[in-house]
Amino acid sequence: MTKSLTLTFDNGPFAEVTPQVLRVLEEKEVPATFFMLGERLALPDGRPLAESVSAAGHWLGNHTWSHSTPFGRQPSDEVVEHEIRGTQALIDGLATNRRMFRPKGDGGQLGDHLLSPKARDILLEDGFTMVLWNSIPRDWEKPDDWVETALEQCEAHEWAVMVLHDTPTGAMRHLGRFIDEARDRGIEFTQEISPGCMPITDGRVVAPITQFVGDPGAV
Ligand SMILES: [Zn+2]
């Protein structure tokens, strides 16, 4: 069976990296999704960068405002609300397919640090799709040495949803080579996201999420 790969780029946008990623994706004809930070969208170059991502046919998602305390450890409902809704206010209006949210993973881990009860409630109320992942080659730790890990992770999944970062580590210099090598191995790129990575879809719980909801207590 052909293996599939969905590329996602988190923690941007950055003027010195995101346009470079867009050029590679255009050249290789790979549509992707960018999970952006509100605090970066609010910078003077944030909106134009987001518009260029959207105009190129990629999808935009919400990756929190500040990428700080994971929500499962964040006791303030007010902070959680600002992190999600404040960011979404900057994304709504840009062409994208649906409201997508990716929680901060804290080094790529999945677990009950991802969401608080308040975060879960907002995602359901506002009709979000929560996009998790099953592949994280840690490009930020090994900017010149992640391609082999990424290829191995593709081989390990029928449909990999991979987290990369359009951040200034230098890792994205190797994006074109990675795409070529994945294609040489018969891996097909898709913009669609594996249903297995979307336990909340369009505001509905479609797979168990209790393992992703912590109890940070109230303040
Ligand atoms: Zn992140």
mmCIF file with all atom_site columns, C-alpha atoms and ligand atoms in Angstrom:
data_model
loop_
_atom_site.group_PDB
_atom_site.id
_atom_site.type_symbol
_atom_site.label_atom_id
_atom_site.label_alt_id
_atom_site.label_comp_id
_atom_site.label_asym_id
_atom_site.label_entity_id
_atom_site.label_seq_id
_atom_site.pdbx_PDB_ins_code
_atom_site.Cartn_x
_atom_site.Cartn_y
_atom_site.Cartn_z
_atom_site.occupancy
_atom_site.B_iso_or_equiv
_atom_site.pdbx_formal_charge
_atom_site.auth_seq_id
_atom_site.auth_comp_id
_atom_site.auth_asym_id
_atom_site.auth_atom_id
_atom_site.pdbx_PDB_model_num
ATOM   1   C  CA . MET A 1 1   ? 0.000   0.000  0.000  1.00 0.00 ? 1   MET A CA 1
ATOM   2   C  CA . THR A 1 2   ? 1.214   3.478  -0.821 1.00 0.00 ? 2   THR A CA 1
ATOM   3   C  CA . LYS A 1 3   ? 2.302   5.469  2.187  1.00 0.00 ? 3   LYS A CA 1
ATOM   4   C  CA . SER A 1 4   ? 0.994   8.999  2.651  1.00 0.00 ? 4   SER A CA 1
ATOM   5   C  CA . LEU A 1 5   ? 2.566   12.035 4.251  1.00 0.00 ? 5   LEU A CA 1
ATOM   6   C  CA . THR A 1 6   ? 1.016   15.281 5.451  1.00 0.00 ? 6   THR A CA 1
ATOM   7   C  CA . LEU A 1 7   ? 3.472   18.102 6.112  1.00 0.00 ? 7   LEU A CA 1
ATOM   8   C  CA . THR A 1 8   ? 2.780   20.675 8.814  1.00 0.00 ? 8   THR A CA 1
ATOM   9   C  CA . PHE A 1 9   ? 4.968   23.622 9.814  1.00 0.00 ? 9   PHE A CA 1
ATOM   10  C  CA . ASP A 1 10  ? 4.686   24.979 13.352 1.00 0.00 ? 10  ASP A CA 1
ATOM   11  C  CA . ASN A 1 11  ? 5.751   28.025 15.408 1.00 0.00 ? 11  ASN A CA 1
ATOM   12  C  CA . GLY A 1 12  ? 6.033   30.573 12.554 1.00 0.00 ? 12  GLY A CA 1
ATOM   13  C  CA . PRO A 1 13  ? 5.721   32.649 10.595 1.00 0.00 ? 13  PRO A CA 1
ATOM   14  C  CA . PHE A 1 14  ? 9.250   34.044 10.258 1.00 0.00 ? 14  PHE A CA 1
ATOM   15  C  CA . ALA A 1 15  ? 10.161  36.448 7.442  1.00 0.00 ? 15  ALA A CA 1
ATOM   16  C  CA . GLU A 1 16  ? 13.563  34.806 7.081  1.00 0.00 ? 16  GLU A CA 1
ATOM   17  C  CA . VAL A 1 17  ? 12.211  31.245 6.784  1.00 0.00 ? 17  VAL A CA 1
ATOM   18  C  CA . THR A 1 18  ? 8.531   31.009 5.819  1.00 0.00 ? 18  THR A CA 1
ATOM   19  C  CA . PRO A 1 19  ? 8.977   32.465 2.285  1.00 0.00 ? 19  PRO A CA 1
ATOM   20  C  CA . GLN A 1 20  ? 11.836  30.030 1.701  1.00 0.00 ? 20  GLN A CA 1
ATOM   21  C  CA . VAL A 1 21  ? 9.571   27.126 2.749  1.00 0.00 ? 21  VAL A CA 1
ATOM   22  C  CA . LEU A 1 22  ? 6.837   28.433 0.446  1.00 0.00 ? 22  LEU A CA 1
ATOM   23  C  CA . ARG A 1 23  ? 9.250   28.496 -2.503 1.00 0.00 ? 23  ARG A CA 1
ATOM   24  C  CA . VAL A 1 24  ? 10.261  24.875 -1.914 1.00 0.00 ? 24  VAL A CA 1
ATOM   25  C  CA . LEU A 1 25  ? 6.652   23.717 -1.517 1.00 0.00 ? 25  LEU A CA 1
ATOM   26  C  CA . GLU A 1 26  ? 5.684   25.514 -4.730 1.00 0.00 ? 26  GLU A CA 1
ATOM   27  C  CA . GLU A 1 27  ? 8.585   24.061 -6.662 1.00 0.00 ? 27  GLU A CA 1
ATOM   28  C  CA . LYS A 1 28  ? 7.805   20.548 -5.412 1.00 0.00 ? 28  LYS A CA 1
ATOM   29  C  CA . GLU A 1 29  ? 4.032   21.049 -5.646 1.00 0.00 ? 29  GLU A CA 1
ATOM   30  C  CA . VAL A 1 30  ? 3.360   20.009 -2.055 1.00 0.00 ? 30  VAL A CA 1
ATOM   31  C  CA . PRO A 1 31  ? 0.375   21.619 -0.280 1.00 0.00 ? 31  PRO A CA 1
ATOM   32  C  CA . ALA A 1 32  ? 0.743   21.820 3.496  1.00 0.00 ? 32  ALA A CA 1
ATOM   33  C  CA . THR A 1 33  ? -0.618  23.356 6.702  1.00 0.00 ? 33  THR A CA 1
ATOM   34  C  CA . PHE A 1 34  ? 1.047   26.022 8.839  1.00 0.00 ? 34  PHE A CA 1
ATOM   35  C  CA . PHE A 1 35  ? 0.249   26.209 12.560 1.00 0.00 ? 35  PHE A CA 1
ATOM   36  C  CA . MET A 1 36  ? 1.072   29.768 13.537 1.00 0.00 ? 36  MET A CA 1
ATOM   37  C  CA . LEU A 1 37  ? 1.551   31.632 16.797 1.00 0.00 ? 37  LEU A CA 1
ATOM   38  C  CA . GLY A 1 38  ? -0.644  34.606 17.593 1.00 0.00 ? 38  GLY A CA 1
ATOM   39  C  CA . GLU A 1 39  ? 2.280   36.641 18.892 1.00 0.00 ? 39  GLU A CA 1
ATOM   40  C  CA . ARG A 1 40  ? 4.055   36.208 15.554 1.00 0.00 ? 40  ARG A CA 1
ATOM   41  C  CA . LEU A 1 41  ? 0.913   36.983 13.532 1.00 0.00 ? 41  LEU A CA 1
ATOM   42  C  CA . ALA A 1 42  ? 0.613   40.208 15.502 1.00 0.00 ? 42  ALA A CA 1
ATOM   43  C  CA . LEU A 1 43  ? 4.061   41.421 14.373 1.00 0.00 ? 43  LEU A CA 1
ATOM   44  C  CA . PRO A 1 44  ? 4.169   43.897 11.462 1.00 0.00 ? 44  PRO A CA 1
ATOM   45  C  CA . ASP A 1 45  ? 5.238   41.224 8.976  1.00 0.00 ? 45  ASP A CA 1
ATOM   46  C  CA . GLY A 1 46  ? 2.979   38.526 10.459 1.00 0.00 ? 46  GLY A CA 1
ATOM   47  C  CA . ARG A 1 47  ? -0.189  39.257 8.536  1.00 0.00 ? 47  ARG A CA 1
ATOM   48  C  CA . PRO A 1 48  ? 1.506   39.609 5.103  1.00 0.00 ? 48  PRO A CA 1
ATOM   49  C  CA . LEU A 1 49  ? 3.336   36.332 5.690  1.00 0.00 ? 49  LEU A CA 1
ATOM   50  C  CA . ALA A 1 50  ? 0.113   34.581 6.662  1.00 0.00 ? 50  ALA A CA 1
ATOM   51  C  CA . GLU A 1 51  ? -1.603  35.994 3.588  1.00 0.00 ? 51  GLU A CA 1
ATOM   52  C  CA . SER A 1 52  ? 1.141   34.686 1.322  1.00 0.00 ? 52  SER A CA 1
ATOM   53  C  CA . VAL A 1 53  ? 0.845   31.229 2.918  1.00 0.00 ? 53  VAL A CA 1
ATOM   54  C  CA . SER A 1 54  ? -2.906  31.236 2.414  1.00 0.00 ? 54  SER A CA 1
ATOM   55  C  CA . ALA A 1 55  ? -2.686  32.646 -1.142 1.00 0.00 ? 55  ALA A CA 1
ATOM   56  C  CA . ALA A 1 56  ? -0.380  29.769 -2.096 1.00 0.00 ? 56  ALA A CA 1
ATOM   57  C  CA . GLY A 1 57  ? -3.141  27.300 -1.208 1.00 0.00 ? 57  GLY A CA 1
ATOM   58  C  CA . HIS A 1 58  ? -1.782  26.124 2.127  1.00 0.00 ? 58  HIS A CA 1
ATOM   59  C  CA . TRP A 1 59  ? -3.993  25.886 5.191  1.00 0.00 ? 59  TRP A CA 1
ATOM   60  C  CA . LEU A 1 60  ? -3.506  27.936 8.338  1.00 0.00 ? 60  LEU A CA 1
ATOM   61  C  CA . GLY A 1 61  ? -4.005  26.690 11.868 1.00 0.00 ? 61  GLY A CA 1
ATOM   62  C  CA . ASN A 1 62  ? -3.832  28.114 15.367 1.00 0.00 ? 62  ASN A CA 1
ATOM   63  C  CA . HIS A 1 63  ? -0.883  27.009 17.539 1.00 0.00 ? 63  HIS A CA 1
ATOM   64  C  CA . THR A 1 64  ? -1.611  29.187 20.617 1.00 0.00 ? 64  THR A CA 1
ATOM   65  C  CA . TRP A 1 65  ? -0.639  32.807 21.144 1.00 0.00 ? 65  TRP A CA 1
ATOM   66  C  CA . SER A 1 66  ? 2.637   32.468 23.035 1.00 0.00 ? 66  SER A CA 1
ATOM   67  C  CA . HIS A 1 67  ? 3.631   28.779 22.906 1.00 0.00 ? 67  HIS A CA 1
ATOM   68  C  CA . SER A 1 68  ? 4.307   28.897 26.635 1.00 0.00 ? 68  SER A CA 1
ATOM   69  C  CA . THR A 1 69  ? 2.778   26.772 29.411 1.00 0.00 ? 69  THR A CA 1
ATOM   70  C  CA . PRO A 1 70  ? 0.961   23.753 27.932 1.00 0.00 ? 70  PRO A CA 1
ATOM   71  C  CA . PHE A 1 71  ? -2.762  24.117 28.675 1.00 0.00 ? 71  PHE A CA 1
ATOM   72  C  CA . GLY A 1 72  ? -2.916  20.972 30.784 1.00 0.00 ? 72  GLY A CA 1
ATOM   73  C  CA . ARG A 1 73  ? -0.660  22.816 33.263 1.00 0.00 ? 73  ARG A CA 1
ATOM   74  C  CA . GLN A 1 74  ? -2.218  26.257 32.833 1.00 0.00 ? 74  GLN A CA 1
ATOM   75  C  CA . PRO A 1 75  ? -4.639  26.955 35.688 1.00 0.00 ? 75  PRO A CA 1
ATOM   76  C  CA . SER A 1 76  ? -5.905  30.285 34.310 1.00 0.00 ? 76  SER A CA 1
ATOM   77  C  CA . ASP A 1 77  ? -8.968  29.924 32.079 1.00 0.00 ? 77  ASP A CA 1
ATOM   78  C  CA . GLU A 1 78  ? -8.479  33.541 31.031 1.00 0.00 ? 78  GLU A CA 1
ATOM   79  C  CA . VAL A 1 79  ? -4.997  32.843 29.718 1.00 0.00 ? 79  VAL A CA 1
ATOM   80  C  CA . VAL A 1 80  ? -6.231  29.773 27.841 1.00 0.00 ? 80  VAL A CA 1
ATOM   81  C  CA . GLU A 1 81  ? -9.044  31.766 26.278 1.00 0.00 ? 81  GLU A CA 1
ATOM   82  C  CA . HIS A 1 82  ? -6.664  34.490 25.104 1.00 0.00 ? 82  HIS A CA 1
ATOM   83  C  CA . GLU A 1 83  ? -4.181  31.937 23.775 1.00 0.00 ? 83  GLU A CA 1
ATOM   84  C  CA . ILE A 1 84  ? -6.842  30.283 21.590 1.00 0.00 ? 84  ILE A CA 1
ATOM   85  C  CA . ARG A 1 85  ? -9.364  32.985 20.742 1.00 0.00 ? 85  ARG A CA 1
ATOM   86  C  CA . GLY A 1 86  ? -6.862  35.864 20.543 1.00 0.00 ? 86  GLY A CA 1
ATOM   87  C  CA . THR A 1 87  ? -4.865  33.907 17.976 1.00 0.00 ? 87  THR A CA 1
ATOM   88  C  CA . GLN A 1 88  ? -7.930  32.774 16.051 1.00 0.00 ? 88  GLN A CA 1
ATOM   89  C  CA . ALA A 1 89  ? -9.078  36.370 15.685 1.00 0.00 ? 89  ALA A CA 1
ATOM   90  C  CA . LEU A 1 90  ? -5.952  36.945 13.569 1.00 0.00 ? 90  LEU A CA 1
ATOM   91  C  CA . ILE A 1 91  ? -6.532  33.833 11.438 1.00 0.00 ? 91  ILE A CA 1
ATOM   92  C  CA . ASP A 1 92  ? -10.275 34.052 10.799 1.00 0.00 ? 92  ASP A CA 1
ATOM   93  C  CA . GLY A 1 93  ? -10.777 35.838 7.517  1.00 0.00 ? 93  GLY A CA 1
ATOM   94  C  CA . LEU A 1 94  ? -7.759  34.291 5.836  1.00 0.00 ? 94  LEU A CA 1
ATOM   95  C  CA . ALA A 1 95  ? -8.752  31.626 3.354  1.00 0.00 ? 95  ALA A CA 1
ATOM   96  C  CA . THR A 1 96  ? -8.389  28.262 5.018  1.00 0.00 ? 96  THR A CA 1
ATOM   97  C  CA . ASN A 1 97  ? -10.459 25.126 5.060  1.00 0.00 ? 97  ASN A CA 1
ATOM   98  C  CA . ARG A 1 98  ? -11.604 24.926 8.663  1.00 0.00 ? 98  ARG A CA 1
ATOM   99  C  CA . ARG A 1 99  ? -10.721 26.192 12.138 1.00 0.00 ? 99  ARG A CA 1
ATOM   100 C  CA . MET A 1 100 ? -7.720  24.093 13.083 1.00 0.00 ? 100 MET A CA 1
ATOM   101 C  CA . PHE A 1 101 ? -5.933  24.098 16.399 1.00 0.00 ? 101 PHE A CA 1
ATOM   102 C  CA . ARG A 1 102 ? -2.752  22.328 17.414 1.00 0.00 ? 102 ARG A CA 1
ATOM   103 C  CA . PRO A 1 103 ? -1.861  22.367 21.119 1.00 0.00 ? 103 PRO A CA 1
ATOM   104 C  CA . LYS A 1 104 ? 1.695   22.904 22.287 1.00 0.00 ? 104 LYS A CA 1
ATOM   105 C  CA . GLY A 1 105 ? 3.257   19.469 22.606 1.00 0.00 ? 105 GLY A CA 1
ATOM   106 C  CA . ASP A 1 106 ? 6.215   20.293 24.851 1.00 0.00 ? 106 ASP A CA 1
ATOM   107 C  CA . GLY A 1 107 ? 9.001   18.589 22.915 1.00 0.00 ? 107 GLY A CA 1
ATOM   108 C  CA . GLY A 1 108 ? 6.523   16.731 20.746 1.00 0.00 ? 108 GLY A CA 1
ATOM   109 C  CA . GLN A 1 109 ? 4.960   14.624 23.480 1.00 0.00 ? 109 GLN A CA 1
ATOM   110 C  CA . LEU A 1 110 ? 1.281   13.670 23.457 1.00 0.00 ? 110 LEU A CA 1
ATOM   111 C  CA . GLY A 1 111 ? -0.393  13.494 26.863 1.00 0.00 ? 111 GLY A CA 1
ATOM   112 C  CA . ASP A 1 112 ? -2.627  15.188 29.393 1.00 0.00 ? 112 ASP A CA 1
ATOM   113 C  CA . HIS A 1 113 ? -0.510  18.354 29.264 1.00 0.00 ? 113 HIS A CA 1
ATOM   114 C  CA . LEU A 1 114 ? -2.083  19.218 25.887 1.00 0.00 ? 114 LEU A CA 1
ATOM   115 C  CA . LEU A 1 115 ? -5.453  20.551 27.026 1.00 0.00 ? 115 LEU A CA 1
ATOM   116 C  CA . SER A 1 116 ? -7.203  21.885 30.095 1.00 0.00 ? 116 SER A CA 1
ATOM   117 C  CA . PRO A 1 117 ? -10.954 21.410 30.536 1.00 0.00 ? 117 PRO A CA 1
ATOM   118 C  CA . LYS A 1 118 ? -11.381 25.065 29.495 1.00 0.00 ? 118 LYS A CA 1
ATOM   119 C  CA . ALA A 1 119 ? -9.321  24.556 26.335 1.00 0.00 ? 119 ALA A CA 1
ATOM   120 C  CA . ARG A 1 120 ? -11.403 21.492 25.431 1.00 0.00 ? 120 ARG A CA 1
ATOM   121 C  CA . ASP A 1 121 ? -14.614 23.458 25.976 1.00 0.00 ? 121 ASP A CA 1
ATOM   122 C  CA . ILE A 1 122 ? -13.453 26.324 23.746 1.00 0.00 ? 122 ILE A CA 1
ATOM   123 C  CA . LEU A 1 123 ? -12.423 23.953 20.964 1.00 0.00 ? 123 LEU A CA 1
ATOM   124 C  CA . LEU A 1 124 ? -15.856 22.306 21.058 1.00 0.00 ? 124 LEU A CA 1
ATOM   125 C  CA . GLU A 1 125 ? -17.787 25.562 21.384 1.00 0.00 ? 125 GLU A CA 1
ATOM   126 C  CA . ASP A 1 126 ? -15.929 27.318 18.570 1.00 0.00 ? 126 ASP A CA 1
ATOM   127 C  CA . GLY A 1 127 ? -16.077 24.378 16.149 1.00 0.00 ? 127 GLY A CA 1
ATOM   128 C  CA . PHE A 1 128 ? -12.354 23.659 16.050 1.00 0.00 ? 128 PHE A CA 1
ATOM   129 C  CA . THR A 1 129 ? -10.603 20.642 14.630 1.00 0.00 ? 129 THR A CA 1
ATOM   130 C  CA . MET A 1 130 ? -7.714  19.611 16.877 1.00 0.00 ? 130 MET A CA 1
ATOM   131 C  CA . VAL A 1 131 ? -4.795  18.432 14.765 1.00 0.00 ? 131 VAL A CA 1
ATOM   132 C  CA . LEU A 1 132 ? -2.288  16.179 16.538 1.00 0.00 ? 132 LEU A CA 1
ATOM   133 C  CA . TRP A 1 133 ? 0.633   14.341 14.894 1.00 0.00 ? 133 TRP A CA 1
ATOM   134 C  CA . ASN A 1 134 ? 2.315   10.953 14.702 1.00 0.00 ? 134 ASN A CA 1
ATOM   135 C  CA . SER A 1 135 ? 5.699   12.025 13.366 1.00 0.00 ? 135 SER A CA 1
ATOM   136 C  CA . ILE A 1 136 ? 8.089   14.555 14.834 1.00 0.00 ? 136 ILE A CA 1
ATOM   137 C  CA . PRO A 1 137 ? 11.673  14.274 13.544 1.00 0.00 ? 137 PRO A CA 1
ATOM   138 C  CA . ARG A 1 138 ? 12.874  17.002 15.936 1.00 0.00 ? 138 ARG A CA 1
ATOM   139 C  CA . ASP A 1 139 ? 14.266  19.240 13.205 1.00 0.00 ? 139 ASP A CA 1
ATOM   140 C  CA . TRP A 1 140 ? 14.894  21.987 15.769 1.00 0.00 ? 140 TRP A CA 1
ATOM   141 C  CA . GLU A 1 141 ? 17.408  19.821 17.642 1.00 0.00 ? 141 GLU A CA 1
ATOM   142 C  CA . LYS A 1 142 ? 19.216  18.485 14.595 1.00 0.00 ? 142 LYS A CA 1
ATOM   143 C  CA . PRO A 1 143 ? 18.893  21.168 11.905 1.00 0.00 ? 143 PRO A CA 1
ATOM   144 C  CA . ASP A 1 144 ? 21.359  19.438 9.579  1.00 0.00 ? 144 ASP A CA 1
ATOM   145 C  CA . ASP A 1 145 ? 20.508  15.881 10.484 1.00 0.00 ? 145 ASP A CA 1
ATOM   146 C  CA . TRP A 1 146 ? 16.742  15.322 10.578 1.00 0.00 ? 146 TRP A CA 1
ATOM   147 C  CA . VAL A 1 147 ? 16.018  14.063 7.077  1.00 0.00 ? 147 VAL A CA 1
ATOM   148 C  CA . GLU A 1 148 ? 16.951  10.436 7.758  1.00 0.00 ? 148 GLU A CA 1
ATOM   149 C  CA . THR A 1 149 ? 14.841  10.398 10.944 1.00 0.00 ? 149 THR A CA 1
ATOM   150 C  CA . ALA A 1 150 ? 11.939  11.913 9.039  1.00 0.00 ? 150 ALA A CA 1
ATOM   151 C  CA . LEU A 1 151 ? 12.185  9.274  6.294  1.00 0.00 ? 151 LEU A CA 1
ATOM   152 C  CA . GLU A 1 152 ? 12.251  6.497  8.895  1.00 0.00 ? 152 GLU A CA 1
ATOM   153 C  CA . GLN A 1 153 ? 9.148   7.933  10.548 1.00 0.00 ? 153 GLN A CA 1
ATOM   154 C  CA . CYS A 1 154 ? 7.367   8.026  7.172  1.00 0.00 ? 154 CYS A CA 1
ATOM   155 C  CA . GLU A 1 155 ? 8.181   4.345  6.660  1.00 0.00 ? 155 GLU A CA 1
ATOM   156 C  CA . ALA A 1 156 ? 6.726   3.537  10.095 1.00 0.00 ? 156 ALA A CA 1
ATOM   157 C  CA . HIS A 1 157 ? 3.256   4.907  9.298  1.00 0.00 ? 157 HIS A CA 1
ATOM   158 C  CA . GLU A 1 158 ? 0.707   4.253  6.583  1.00 0.00 ? 158 GLU A CA 1
ATOM   159 C  CA . TRP A 1 159 ? -0.165  7.938  6.860  1.00 0.00 ? 159 TRP A CA 1
ATOM   160 C  CA . ALA A 1 160 ? 2.289   10.193 8.663  1.00 0.00 ? 160 ALA A CA 1
ATOM   161 C  CA . VAL A 1 161 ? 1.258   13.616 9.920  1.00 0.00 ? 161 VAL A CA 1
ATOM   162 C  CA . MET A 1 162 ? 4.642   15.260 10.397 1.00 0.00 ? 162 MET A CA 1
ATOM   163 C  CA . VAL A 1 163 ? 5.575   18.287 12.503 1.00 0.00 ? 163 VAL A CA 1
ATOM   164 C  CA . LEU A 1 164 ? 8.348   20.455 11.058 1.00 0.00 ? 164 LEU A CA 1
ATOM   165 C  CA . HIS A 1 165 ? 9.141   24.059 11.973 1.00 0.00 ? 165 HIS A CA 1
ATOM   166 C  CA . ASP A 1 166 ? 9.457   27.149 9.776  1.00 0.00 ? 166 ASP A CA 1
ATOM   167 C  CA . THR A 1 167 ? 11.688  28.705 12.421 1.00 0.00 ? 167 THR A CA 1
ATOM   168 C  CA . PRO A 1 168 ? 15.223  30.077 11.995 1.00 0.00 ? 168 PRO A CA 1
ATOM   169 C  CA . THR A 1 169 ? 17.214  26.953 12.906 1.00 0.00 ? 169 THR A CA 1
ATOM   170 C  CA . GLY A 1 170 ? 18.508  26.303 9.387  1.00 0.00 ? 170 GLY A CA 1
ATOM   171 C  CA . ALA A 1 171 ? 16.667  22.965 9.235  1.00 0.00 ? 171 ALA A CA 1
ATOM   172 C  CA . MET A 1 172 ? 14.463  24.026 6.337  1.00 0.00 ? 172 MET A CA 1
ATOM   173 C  CA . ARG A 1 173 ? 17.507  24.211 4.060  1.00 0.00 ? 173 ARG A CA 1
ATOM   174 C  CA . HIS A 1 174 ? 17.007  20.457 3.732  1.00 0.00 ? 174 HIS A CA 1
ATOM   175 C  CA . LEU A 1 175 ? 13.273  20.494 3.017  1.00 0.00 ? 175 LEU A CA 1
ATOM   176 C  CA . GLY A 1 176 ? 13.620  20.116 -0.756 1.00 0.00 ? 176 GLY A CA 1
ATOM   177 C  CA . ARG A 1 177 ? 15.981  17.169 -0.418 1.00 0.00 ? 177 ARG A CA 1
ATOM   178 C  CA . PHE A 1 178 ? 13.651  15.534 2.101  1.00 0.00 ? 178 PHE A CA 1
ATOM   179 C  CA . ILE A 1 179 ? 10.677  15.855 -0.253 1.00 0.00 ? 179 ILE A CA 1
ATOM   180 C  CA . ASP A 1 180 ? 12.686  14.401 -3.158 1.00 0.00 ? 180 ASP A CA 1
ATOM   181 C  CA . GLU A 1 181 ? 13.913  11.463 -1.079 1.00 0.00 ? 181 GLU A CA 1
ATOM   182 C  CA . ALA A 1 182 ? 10.415  10.745 0.263  1.00 0.00 ? 182 ALA A CA 1
ATOM   183 C  CA . ARG A 1 183 ? 9.059   10.700 -3.309 1.00 0.00 ? 183 ARG A CA 1
ATOM   184 C  CA . ASP A 1 184 ? 11.897  8.393  -4.394 1.00 0.00 ? 184 ASP A CA 1
ATOM   185 C  CA . ARG A 1 185 ? 10.602  5.974  -1.745 1.00 0.00 ? 185 ARG A CA 1
ATOM   186 C  CA . GLY A 1 186 ? 7.099   6.103  -3.200 1.00 0.00 ? 186 GLY A CA 1
ATOM   187 C  CA . ILE A 1 187 ? 5.627   8.253  -0.444 1.00 0.00 ? 187 ILE A CA 1
ATOM   188 C  CA . GLU A 1 188 ? 2.716   10.413 -1.609 1.00 0.00 ? 188 GLU A CA 1
ATOM   189 C  CA . PHE A 1 189 ? 2.091   13.886 -0.226 1.00 0.00 ? 189 PHE A CA 1
ATOM   190 C  CA . THR A 1 190 ? -1.387  15.000 0.735  1.00 0.00 ? 190 THR A CA 1
ATOM   191 C  CA . GLN A 1 191 ? -2.767  18.142 2.318  1.00 0.00 ? 191 GLN A CA 1
ATOM   192 C  CA . GLU A 1 192 ? -5.560  16.159 3.985  1.00 0.00 ? 192 GLU A CA 1
ATOM   193 C  CA . ILE A 1 193 ? -4.955  15.211 7.595  1.00 0.00 ? 193 ILE A CA 1
ATOM   194 C  CA . SER A 1 194 ? -5.263  11.641 8.798  1.00 0.00 ? 194 SER A CA 1
ATOM   195 C  CA . PRO A 1 195 ? -8.578  11.241 10.707 1.00 0.00 ? 195 PRO A CA 1
ATOM   196 C  CA . GLY A 1 196 ? -6.584  9.405  13.393 1.00 0.00 ? 196 GLY A CA 1
ATOM   197 C  CA . CYS A 1 197 ? -4.830  12.703 14.206 1.00 0.00 ? 197 CYS A CA 1
ATOM   198 C  CA . MET A 1 198 ? -8.073  14.684 14.584 1.00 0.00 ? 198 MET A CA 1
ATOM   199 C  CA . PRO A 1 199 ? -9.834  13.433 17.746 1.00 0.00 ? 199 PRO A CA 1
ATOM   200 C  CA . ILE A 1 200 ? -11.854 16.657 17.762 1.00 0.00 ? 200 ILE A CA 1
ATOM   201 C  CA . THR A 1 201 ? -13.258 17.358 14.294 1.00 0.00 ? 201 THR A CA 1
ATOM   202 C  CA . ASP A 1 202 ? -15.323 20.450 13.527 1.00 0.00 ? 202 ASP A CA 1
ATOM   203 C  CA . GLY A 1 203 ? -16.215 20.886 17.182 1.00 0.00 ? 203 GLY A CA 1
ATOM   204 C  CA . ARG A 1 204 ? -17.195 17.259 17.777 1.00 0.00 ? 204 ARG A CA 1
ATOM   205 C  CA . VAL A 1 205 ? -15.328 14.648 19.808 1.00 0.00 ? 205 VAL A CA 1
ATOM   206 C  CA . VAL A 1 206 ? -14.836 11.773 17.366 1.00 0.00 ? 206 VAL A CA 1
ATOM   207 C  CA . ALA A 1 207 ? -12.237 9.751  19.298 1.00 0.00 ? 207 ALA A CA 1
ATOM   208 C  CA . PRO A 1 208 ? -11.365 9.527  22.995 1.00 0.00 ? 208 PRO A CA 1
ATOM   209 C  CA . ILE A 1 209 ? -9.676  12.706 24.279 1.00 0.00 ? 209 ILE A CA 1
ATOM   210 C  CA . THR A 1 210 ? -9.548  12.153 28.046 1.00 0.00 ? 210 THR A CA 1
ATOM   211 C  CA . GLN A 1 211 ? -5.843  11.230 27.742 1.00 0.00 ? 211 GLN A CA 1
ATOM   212 C  CA . PHE A 1 212 ? -5.168  14.724 26.377 1.00 0.00 ? 212 PHE A CA 1
ATOM   213 C  CA . VAL A 1 213 ? -7.019  16.706 29.071 1.00 0.00 ? 213 VAL A CA 1
ATOM   214 C  CA . GLY A 1 214 ? -5.161  17.510 32.297 1.00 0.00 ? 214 GLY A CA 1
ATOM   215 C  CA . ASP A 1 215 ? -6.413  18.993 35.523 1.00 0.00 ? 215 ASP A CA 1
ATOM   216 C  CA . PRO A 1 216 ? -4.432  22.153 36.224 1.00 0.00 ? 216 PRO A CA 1
ATOM   217 C  CA . GLY A 1 217 ? -6.840  23.218 38.983 1.00 0.00 ? 217 GLY A CA 1
ATOM   218 C  CA . ALA A 1 218 ? -8.551  26.578 39.128 1.00 0.00 ? 218 ALA A CA 1
ATOM   219 C  CA . VAL A 1 219 ? -7.225  29.997 40.130 1.00 0.00 ? 219 VAL A CA 1
HETATM 220 ZN ZN . ZN  B 2 .   ? 5.026   24.215 18.630 1.00 0.00 ? 1   ZN  B ZN 1
#
